[in-house]
PDB file of C-alpha atoms and ligand atoms in Angstrom:
ATOM      1  CA  UNK A   1      58.210 117.836 120.880  1.00 48.00           C
ATOM      2  CA  UNK A   2      59.175 120.995 119.102  1.00 56.00           C
ATOM      3  CA  UNK A   3      62.834 120.016 119.123  1.00 59.00           C
ATOM      4  CA  UNK A   4      62.010 116.602 117.663  1.00 59.00           C
ATOM      5  CA  UNK A   5      60.059 118.243 114.880  1.00 57.00           C
ATOM      6  CA  UNK A   6      62.872 120.635 114.086  1.00 55.00           C
ATOM      7  CA  UNK A   7      65.399 117.810 114.060  1.00 55.00           C
ATOM      8  CA  UNK A   8      63.217 115.699 111.766  1.00 55.00           C
ATOM      9  CA  UNK A   9      62.650 118.601 109.436  1.00 52.00           C
ATOM     10  CA  UNK A  10      66.339 119.382 109.324  1.00 52.00           C
ATOM     11  CA  UNK A  11      67.223 115.743 108.661  1.00 51.00           C
ATOM     12  CA  UNK A  12      64.708 115.589 105.822  1.00 49.00           C
ATOM     13  CA  UNK A  13      66.133 118.767 104.403  1.00 47.00           C
ATOM     14  CA  UNK A  14      69.651 117.358 104.429  1.00 48.00           C
ATOM     15  CA  UNK A  15      68.565 114.131 102.781  1.00 47.00           C
ATOM     16  CA  UNK A  16      66.462 115.869 100.141  1.00 46.00           C
ATOM     17  CA  UNK A  17      68.837 118.755  99.616  1.00 45.00           C
ATOM     18  CA  UNK A  18      72.012 116.817  98.983  1.00 43.00           C
ATOM     19  CA  UNK A  19      71.231 113.290  97.848  1.00 47.00           C
ATOM     20  CA  UNK A  20      74.197 112.983  95.507  1.00 48.00           C
ATOM     21  CA  UNK A  21      76.724 114.216  98.050  1.00 47.00           C
ATOM     22  CA  UNK A  22      75.336 111.826 100.632  1.00 47.00           C
ATOM     23  CA  UNK A  23      75.510 108.898  98.231  1.00 46.00           C
ATOM     24  CA  UNK A  24      79.096 109.787  97.383  1.00 46.00           C
ATOM     25  CA  UNK A  25      80.024 109.790 101.067  1.00 50.00           C
ATOM     26  CA  UNK A  26      78.538 106.369 101.563  1.00 48.00           C
ATOM     27  CA  UNK A  27      80.435 105.106  98.540  1.00 47.00           C
ATOM     28  CA  UNK A  28      83.711 106.288  99.996  1.00 47.00           C
ATOM     29  CA  UNK A  29      82.933 104.708 103.331  1.00 48.00           C
ATOM     30  CA  UNK A  30      82.305 101.291 101.835  1.00 47.00           C
ATOM     31  CA  UNK A  31      85.656 101.504 100.058  1.00 46.00           C
ATOM     32  CA  UNK A  32      87.476 101.974 103.326  1.00 48.00           C
ATOM     33  CA  UNK A  33      88.735  99.118 105.433  1.00 49.00           C
ATOM     34  CA  UNK A  34      86.561  98.496 108.439  1.00 51.00           C
ATOM     35  CA  UNK A  35      89.370  99.076 110.907  1.00 46.00           C
ATOM     36  CA  UNK A  36      90.575 102.242 109.179  1.00 49.00           C
ATOM     37  CA  UNK A  37      87.101 103.656 109.394  1.00 56.00           C
ATOM     38  CA  UNK A  38      86.979 104.020 113.170  1.00 74.00           C
ATOM     39  CA  UNK A  39      90.497 103.283 114.377  1.00 86.00           C
ATOM     40  CA  UNK A  40      92.350 105.967 116.241  1.00 88.00           C
ATOM     41  CA  UNK A  41      95.454 106.377 118.325  1.00 94.00           C
ATOM     42  CA  UNK A  42      95.887 108.075 121.672  1.00 95.00           C
ATOM     43  CA  UNK A  43      98.548 108.593 124.314  1.00 97.00           C
ATOM     44  CA  UNK A  44      98.262 108.564 128.071  1.00 97.00           C
ATOM     45  CA  UNK A  45     100.273 108.802 131.252  1.00 98.00           C
ATOM     46  CA  UNK A  46      99.540 106.668 134.257  1.00 98.00           C
ATOM     47  CA  UNK A  47     100.771 104.652 137.211  1.00 98.00           C
ATOM     48  CA  UNK A  48     100.840 100.877 136.903  1.00 98.00           C
ATOM     49  CA  UNK A  49      98.433  99.245 139.359  1.00 98.00           C
ATOM     50  CA  UNK A  50      98.735  95.658 138.158  1.00 98.00           C
ATOM     51  CA  UNK A  51     100.423  93.628 135.439  1.00 98.00           C
ATOM     52  CA  UNK A  52      99.378  90.208 134.186  1.00 98.00           C
ATOM     53  CA  UNK A  53     101.829  88.928 131.588  1.00 97.00           C
ATOM     54  CA  UNK A  54      99.892  85.708 130.925  1.00 96.00           C
ATOM     55  CA  UNK A  55      96.634  87.558 130.297  1.00 97.00           C
ATOM     56  CA  UNK A  56      98.498  90.323 128.443  1.00 98.00           C
ATOM     57  CA  UNK A  57      96.803  92.974 130.583  1.00 98.00           C
ATOM     58  CA  UNK A  58      97.931  96.029 132.471  1.00 98.00           C
ATOM     59  CA  UNK A  59      95.899  98.044 134.947  1.00 98.00           C
ATOM     60  CA  UNK A  60      96.675 101.735 134.913  1.00 98.00           C
ATOM     61  CA  UNK A  61      95.584 104.722 136.985  1.00 98.00           C
ATOM     62  CA  UNK A  62      95.781 107.074 134.039  1.00 98.00           C
ATOM     63  CA  UNK A  63      95.536 110.842 133.720  1.00 98.00           C
ATOM     64  CA  UNK A  64      92.863 112.390 131.465  1.00 98.00           C
ATOM     65  CA  UNK A  65      93.308 111.432 127.797  1.00 96.00           C
ATOM     66  CA  UNK A  66      92.278 114.344 125.600  1.00 93.00           C
ATOM     67  CA  UNK A  67      92.208 112.414 122.330  1.00 91.00           C
ATOM     68  CA  UNK A  68      89.538 110.107 123.742  1.00 91.00           C
ATOM     69  CA  UNK A  69      87.733 112.601 125.943  1.00 92.00           C
ATOM     70  CA  UNK A  70      88.464 110.374 128.913  1.00 94.00           C
ATOM     71  CA  UNK A  71      88.693 111.650 132.471  1.00 97.00           C
ATOM     72  CA  UNK A  72      91.333 110.284 134.827  1.00 98.00           C
ATOM     73  CA  UNK A  73      90.491 106.739 135.929  1.00 97.00           C
ATOM     74  CA  UNK A  74      91.890 103.383 136.877  1.00 98.00           C
ATOM     75  CA  UNK A  75      91.227 100.683 134.317  1.00 97.00           C
ATOM     76  CA  UNK A  76      92.618  97.593 132.675  1.00 97.00           C
ATOM     77  CA  UNK A  77      94.017  97.441 129.144  1.00 96.00           C
ATOM     78  CA  UNK A  78      95.016  94.586 126.900  1.00 97.00           C
ATOM     79  CA  UNK A  79      98.467  94.903 125.349  1.00 98.00           C
ATOM     80  CA  UNK A  80      99.179  93.775 121.785  1.00 97.00           C
ATOM     81  CA  UNK A  81     102.274  91.860 122.900  1.00 97.00           C
ATOM     82  CA  UNK A  82     103.253  90.585 126.351  1.00 97.00           C
ATOM     83  CA  UNK A  83     106.825  91.716 125.610  1.00 97.00           C
ATOM     84  CA  UNK A  84     105.591  95.270 126.168  1.00 98.00           C
ATOM     85  CA  UNK A  85     105.075  94.450 129.840  1.00 98.00           C
ATOM     86  CA  UNK A  86     108.613  93.250 130.454  1.00 96.00           C
ATOM     87  CA  UNK A  87     110.746  95.415 132.698  1.00 95.00           C
ATOM     88  CA  UNK A  88     107.827  97.271 134.227  1.00 97.00           C
ATOM     89  CA  UNK A  89     106.561  96.936 137.757  1.00 97.00           C
ATOM     90  CA  UNK A  90     103.600  98.023 139.845  1.00 98.00           C
ATOM     91  CA  UNK A  91     103.903 101.587 141.093  1.00 98.00           C
ATOM     92  CA  UNK A  92     105.944 102.781 138.113  1.00 98.00           C
ATOM     93  CA  UNK A  93     104.780 105.819 136.139  1.00 98.00           C
ATOM     94  CA  UNK A  94     104.612 105.227 132.409  1.00 98.00           C
ATOM     95  CA  UNK A  95     103.438 106.844 129.219  1.00 98.00           C
ATOM     96  CA  UNK A  96     101.516 104.533 126.898  1.00 98.00           C
ATOM     97  CA  UNK A  97     100.155 104.407 123.383  1.00 98.00           C
ATOM     98  CA  UNK A  98      96.664 103.213 122.529  1.00 97.00           C
ATOM     99  CA  UNK A  99      95.197 102.114 119.239  1.00 96.00           C
ATOM    100  CA  UNK A 100      91.773 100.867 118.288  1.00 92.00           C
ATOM    101  CA  UNK A 101      88.160 101.925 118.337  1.00 83.00           C
ATOM    102  CA  UNK A 102      85.559 102.454 121.018  1.00 71.00           C
ATOM    103  CA  UNK A 103      85.997 100.077 123.930  1.00 71.00           C
ATOM    104  CA  UNK A 104      88.368  97.881 121.889  1.00 84.00           C
ATOM    105  CA  UNK A 105      91.467  99.977 122.501  1.00 93.00           C
ATOM    106  CA  UNK A 106      94.702  98.080 123.008  1.00 96.00           C
ATOM    107  CA  UNK A 107      98.051  99.254 124.323  1.00 98.00           C
ATOM    108  CA  UNK A 108     100.653  99.290 121.550  1.00 98.00           C
ATOM    109  CA  UNK A 109     103.522 100.784 123.506  1.00 98.00           C
ATOM    110  CA  UNK A 110     104.644 101.453 127.085  1.00 98.00           C
ATOM    111  CA  UNK A 111     107.502 103.766 128.015  1.00 97.00           C
ATOM    112  CA  UNK A 112     108.984 104.844 131.345  1.00 96.00           C
ATOM    113  CA  UNK A 113     107.818 108.333 132.361  1.00 92.00           C
ATOM    114  CA  UNK A 114     109.315 110.712 134.884  1.00 73.00           C
TER     115      UNK A 114
HETATM  116 CU1  LIG B   1      90.355 104.957 131.199  1.00 89.89          CU
END
């Protein structure tokens, strides 16, 4: 309860203390494109577990990805273009590029890794 009170008091202080700065921030945000606002890029290394060219998906057992705060895991990704999947096979180690926001990250590049 005490923590909640402190948080509420602090929040009120911020809102009351800097109304013009806060309004300016919101103004800038609304000027930004929606995708630019949250979009980020990241890079990972992983072993290909499955490829589905028709579905444009790749399943990767990837190493931790610092940019996203992700631990190592095996998961599926959608690729922006099925051409990216050509020439790769299950069991191969690759480095890959990700772009997007939240759970909507897509693979924008795949490269052989040693
Ligand atoms: Cu993952």
